[in-house]
JSON list of C-alpha atoms in Angstrom, two decimals:
[
{"chain": "A", "resi": 1, "resn": "PRO", "atom": "CA", "xyz": [0.02, -0.07, -0.01]},
{"chain": "A", "resi": 2, "resn": "ASN", "atom": "CA", "xyz": [2.97, 2.31, 0.41]},
{"chain": "A", "resi": 3, "resn": "LEU", "atom": "CA", "xyz": [4.19, 1.94, -3.06]},
{"chain": "A", "resi": 4, "resn": "VAL", "atom": "CA", "xyz": [1.93, 3.60, -5.83]},
{"chain": "A", "resi": 5, "resn": "GLU", "atom": "CA", "xyz": [2.49, 3.56, -9.65]},
{"chain": "A", "resi": 6, "resn": "PHE", "atom": "CA", "xyz": [1.53, 6.60, -11.56]},
{"chain": "A", "resi": 7, "resn": "ASP", "atom": "CA", "xyz": [2.05, 6.80, -15.44]},
{"chain": "A", "resi": 8, "resn": "LEU", "atom": "CA", "xyz": [3.95, 10.17, -15.64]},
{"chain": "A", "resi": 9, "resn": "ASN", "atom": "CA", "xyz": [4.60, 9.71, -19.39]},
{"chain": "A", "resi": 10, "resn": "ARG", "atom": "CA", "xyz": [1.35, 11.13, -20.08]},
{"chain": "A", "resi": 11, "resn": "PRO", "atom": "CA", "xyz": [-0.31, 12.73, -17.00]},
{"chain": "A", "resi": 12, "resn": "THR", "atom": "CA", "xyz": [-3.91, 13.06, -17.16]},
{"chain": "A", "resi": 13, "resn": "PRO", "atom": "CA", "xyz": [-6.22, 15.08, -14.72]},
{"chain": "A", "resi": 14, "resn": "TYR", "atom": "CA", "xyz": [-6.83, 11.93, -12.82]},
{"chain": "A", "resi": 15, "resn": "THR", "atom": "CA", "xyz": [-3.04, 11.27, -12.42]},
{"chain": "A", "resi": 16, "resn": "LEU", "atom": "CA", "xyz": [-2.62, 14.93, -11.28]},
{"chain": "A", "resi": 17, "resn": "ARG", "atom": "CA", "xyz": [-5.47, 14.72, -8.86]},
{"chain": "A", "resi": 18, "resn": "ALA", "atom": "CA", "xyz": [-4.16, 11.39, -7.39]},
{"chain": "A", "resi": 19, "resn": "ILE", "atom": "CA", "xyz": [-0.75, 12.78, -6.89]},
{"chain": "A", "resi": 20, "resn": "LYS", "atom": "CA", "xyz": [-2.08, 15.95, -5.29]},
{"chain": "A", "resi": 21, "resn": "ASN", "atom": "CA", "xyz": [-4.11, 13.87, -2.80]},
{"chain": "A", "resi": 22, "resn": "VAL", "atom": "CA", "xyz": [-1.26, 11.53, -1.53]},
{"chain": "A", "resi": 23, "resn": "GLN", "atom": "CA", "xyz": [-1.13, 11.53, 2.17]},
{"chain": "A", "resi": 24, "resn": "CYS", "atom": "CA", "xyz": [0.33, 9.44, 5.06]},
{"chain": "A", "resi": 25, "resn": "THR", "atom": "CA", "xyz": [-1.85, 6.47, 5.85]},
{"chain": "A", "resi": 26, "resn": "ILE", "atom": "CA", "xyz": [0.10, 5.15, 8.87]},
{"chain": "A", "resi": 27, "resn": "ASN", "atom": "CA", "xyz": [-2.18, 4.27, 11.73]},
{"chain": "A", "resi": 28, "resn": "GLU", "atom": "CA", "xyz": [-0.57, 5.58, 14.80]},
{"chain": "A", "resi": 29, "resn": "SER", "atom": "CA", "xyz": [-1.56, 2.72, 16.95]},
{"chain": "A", "resi": 30, "resn": "ILE", "atom": "CA", "xyz": [0.22, 0.24, 14.82]},
{"chain": "A", "resi": 31, "resn": "SER", "atom": "CA", "xyz": [3.10, 2.52, 13.64]},
{"chain": "A", "resi": 32, "resn": "SER", "atom": "CA", "xyz": [5.64, 0.82, 15.87]},
{"chain": "A", "resi": 33, "resn": "THR", "atom": "CA", "xyz": [5.03, -2.53, 14.17]},
{"chain": "A", "resi": 34, "resn": "ILE", "atom": "CA", "xyz": [5.33, -1.27, 10.54]},
{"chain": "A", "resi": 35, "resn": "LYS", "atom": "CA", "xyz": [8.87, -1.92, 9.17]},
{"chain": "A", "resi": 36, "resn": "GLY", "atom": "CA", "xyz": [10.28, 0.00, 6.18]},
{"chain": "A", "resi": 37, "resn": "ASP", "atom": "CA", "xyz": [11.93, 3.22, 5.20]},
{"chain": "A", "resi": 38, "resn": "LEU", "atom": "CA", "xyz": [12.84, 5.35, 2.18]},
{"chain": "A", "resi": 39, "resn": "CYS", "atom": "CA", "xyz": [15.62, 2.78, 1.32]},
{"chain": "A", "resi": 40, "resn": "ASP", "atom": "CA", "xyz": [13.35, -0.19, 1.33]},
{"chain": "A", "resi": 41, "resn": "GLY", "atom": "CA", "xyz": [10.78, 2.04, -0.99]},
{"chain": "A", "resi": 42, "resn": "LEU", "atom": "CA", "xyz": [13.72, 2.51, -3.53]},
{"chain": "A", "resi": 43, "resn": "ILE", "atom": "CA", "xyz": [14.57, -1.06, -3.49]},
{"chain": "A", "resi": 44, "resn": "CYS", "atom": "CA", "xyz": [10.99, -2.03, -4.26]},
{"chain": "A", "resi": 45, "resn": "ALA", "atom": "CA", "xyz": [10.58, 0.58, -6.81]},
{"chain": "A", "resi": 46, "resn": "ALA", "atom": "CA", "xyz": [13.91, -0.17, -8.58]},
{"chain": "A", "resi": 47, "resn": "ASP", "atom": "CA", "xyz": [13.07, -3.85, -8.42]},
{"chain": "A", "resi": 48, "resn": "THR", "atom": "CA", "xyz": [9.66, -3.10, -10.20]},
{"chain": "A", "resi": 49, "resn": "LEU", "atom": "CA", "xyz": [11.29, -0.68, -12.71]},
{"chain": "A", "resi": 50, "resn": "TYR", "atom": "CA", "xyz": [14.05, -3.40, -13.62]},
{"chain": "A", "resi": 51, "resn": "ARG", "atom": "CA", "xyz": [11.59, -6.03, -14.06]},
{"chain": "A", "resi": 52, "resn": "ARG", "atom": "CA", "xyz": [9.33, -3.91, -16.44]},
{"chain": "A", "resi": 53, "resn": "THR", "atom": "CA", "xyz": [12.22, -2.22, -18.41]},
{"chain": "A", "resi": 54, "resn": "ASN", "atom": "CA", "xyz": [15.11, -4.51, -18.15]},
{"chain": "A", "resi": 55, "resn": "LYS", "atom": "CA", "xyz": [15.87, -5.18, -21.88]},
{"chain": "A", "resi": 56, "resn": "ASN", "atom": "CA", "xyz": [14.67, -1.91, -23.28]},
{"chain": "A", "resi": 57, "resn": "LYS", "atom": "CA", "xyz": [16.10, 1.48, -23.33]},
{"chain": "A", "resi": 58, "resn": "PHE", "atom": "CA", "xyz": [14.22, 4.10, -21.36]},
{"chain": "A", "resi": 59, "resn": "LYS", "atom": "CA", "xyz": [14.60, 7.06, -19.27]},
{"chain": "A", "resi": 60, "resn": "ARG", "atom": "CA", "xyz": [14.17, 5.73, -15.93]},
{"chain": "A", "resi": 61, "resn": "LYS", "atom": "CA", "xyz": [12.70, 7.98, -13.02]},
{"chain": "A", "resi": 62, "resn": "ILE", "atom": "CA", "xyz": [11.60, 7.21, -9.52]},
{"chain": "A", "resi": 63, "resn": "VAL", "atom": "CA", "xyz": [9.69, 9.87, -7.69]},
{"chain": "A", "resi": 64, "resn": "LEU", "atom": "CA", "xyz": [9.79, 9.49, -3.94]},
{"chain": "A", "resi": 65, "resn": "ILE", "atom": "CA", "xyz": [7.15, 11.30, -2.09]},
{"chain": "A", "resi": 66, "resn": "THR", "atom": "CA", "xyz": [7.71, 11.78, 1.58]},
{"chain": "A", "resi": 67, "resn": "ASP", "atom": "CA", "xyz": [6.63, 13.72, 4.61]},
{"chain": "A", "resi": 68, "resn": "ALA", "atom": "CA", "xyz": [9.86, 13.07, 6.28]},
{"chain": "A", "resi": 69, "resn": "GLU", "atom": "CA", "xyz": [7.98, 12.37, 9.59]},
{"chain": "A", "resi": 70, "resn": "HIS", "atom": "CA", "xyz": [9.97, 9.27, 10.75]},
{"chain": "A", "resi": 71, "resn": "GLU", "atom": "CA", "xyz": [13.51, 8.64, 11.50]},
{"chain": "A", "resi": 72, "resn": "VAL", "atom": "CA", "xyz": [15.31, 6.59, 8.97]},
{"chain": "A", "resi": 73, "resn": "GLU", "atom": "CA", "xyz": [18.13, 4.10, 9.88]},
{"chain": "A", "resi": 74, "resn": "VAL", "atom": "CA", "xyz": [20.07, 3.23, 6.81]},
{"chain": "A", "resi": 75, "resn": "HIS", "atom": "CA", "xyz": [23.18, 1.22, 6.97]},
{"chain": "A", "resi": 76, "resn": "GLY", "atom": "CA", "xyz": [25.95, 2.63, 4.70]},
{"chain": "A", "resi": 77, "resn": "GLU", "atom": "CA", "xyz": [26.60, -0.57, 2.90]},
{"chain": "A", "resi": 78, "resn": "GLN", "atom": "CA", "xyz": [22.79, -1.23, 2.13]},
{"chain": "A", "resi": 79, "resn": "LEU", "atom": "CA", "xyz": [22.60, 2.52, 0.87]},
{"chain": "A", "resi": 80, "resn": "GLN", "atom": "CA", "xyz": [25.60, 2.18, -1.21]},
{"chain": "A", "resi": 81, "resn": "CYS", "atom": "CA", "xyz": [24.30, -1.13, -2.82]},
{"chain": "A", "resi": 82, "resn": "VAL", "atom": "CA", "xyz": [20.98, 0.76, -3.66]},
{"chain": "A", "resi": 83, "resn": "LEU", "atom": "CA", "xyz": [22.79, 3.66, -5.10]},
{"chain": "A", "resi": 84, "resn": "ASP", "atom": "CA", "xyz": [25.11, 1.61, -7.29]},
{"chain": "A", "resi": 85, "resn": "GLY", "atom": "CA", "xyz": [22.03, -0.46, -8.71]},
{"chain": "A", "resi": 86, "resn": "LEU", "atom": "CA", "xyz": [20.26, 2.74, -9.33]},
{"chain": "A", "resi": 87, "resn": "ASN", "atom": "CA", "xyz": [23.33, 4.18, -11.26]},
{"chain": "A", "resi": 88, "resn": "ASN", "atom": "CA", "xyz": [23.77, 1.00, -13.07]},
{"chain": "A", "resi": 89, "resn": "MET", "atom": "CA", "xyz": [20.11, 1.15, -14.35]},
{"chain": "A", "resi": 90, "resn": "GLU", "atom": "CA", "xyz": [20.59, 4.78, -15.08]},
{"chain": "A", "resi": 91, "resn": "VAL", "atom": "CA", "xyz": [17.65, 5.78, -12.82]},
{"chain": "A", "resi": 92, "resn": "GLN", "atom": "CA", "xyz": [16.96, 9.51, -11.91]},
{"chain": "A", "resi": 93, "resn": "VAL", "atom": "CA", "xyz": [15.46, 9.79, -8.38]},
{"chain": "A", "resi": 94, "resn": "ILE", "atom": "CA", "xyz": [13.37, 12.87, -7.61]},
{"chain": "A", "resi": 95, "resn": "VAL", "atom": "CA", "xyz": [12.32, 13.38, -4.04]},
{"chain": "A", "resi": 96, "resn": "VAL", "atom": "CA", "xyz": [9.22, 15.58, -3.27]},
{"chain": "A", "resi": 97, "resn": "GLY", "atom": "CA", "xyz": [8.45, 16.58, 0.13]},
{"chain": "A", "resi": 98, "resn": "ILE", "atom": "CA", "xyz": [4.94, 17.02, 1.36]},
{"chain": "A", "resi": 99, "resn": "GLY", "atom": "CA", "xyz": [3.16, 18.41, 4.47]},
{"chain": "A", "resi": 100, "resn": "PHE", "atom": "CA", "xyz": [5.98, 20.64, 5.35]},
{"chain": "A", "resi": 101, "resn": "GLN", "atom": "CA", "xyz": [5.03, 23.95, 7.19]},
{"chain": "A", "resi": 102, "resn": "GLU", "atom": "CA", "xyz": [6.80, 27.15, 6.91]},
{"chain": "A", "resi": 103, "resn": "GLU", "atom": "CA", "xyz": [8.22, 28.37, 10.21]}
]
C-alpha cells in the first residue's frame, strides 16, 4: 500500500489529482510494528522498474514522495548497494516533500 505507481509519461487530470491527494496512511496505533523506510521503498521501486524495463532503453525515473516524518536508519553498505544499482540502471531519483510547514 505504500508503493503507488503513476503513469507520468502522459499525465492525465486523474493522475494529477491522485498525486495531489497523496497523504500519509500510517495508523499511529500500529506504527511501531510497521517496518520499512525510504531505502526499502527505493529497493521495491527499483526492482519493479528493472523487471518492467530490463531489456529496453528507457529514461528511468523514481519519484519518492515523503513527509519526512519518521527517523530513518540506513546502513551505509545497504545504501551504497541501492545507489550503485540505481546508477547501473541509469535511474534518476526525484524526491518530493509534502506536508511541510513554513516556520
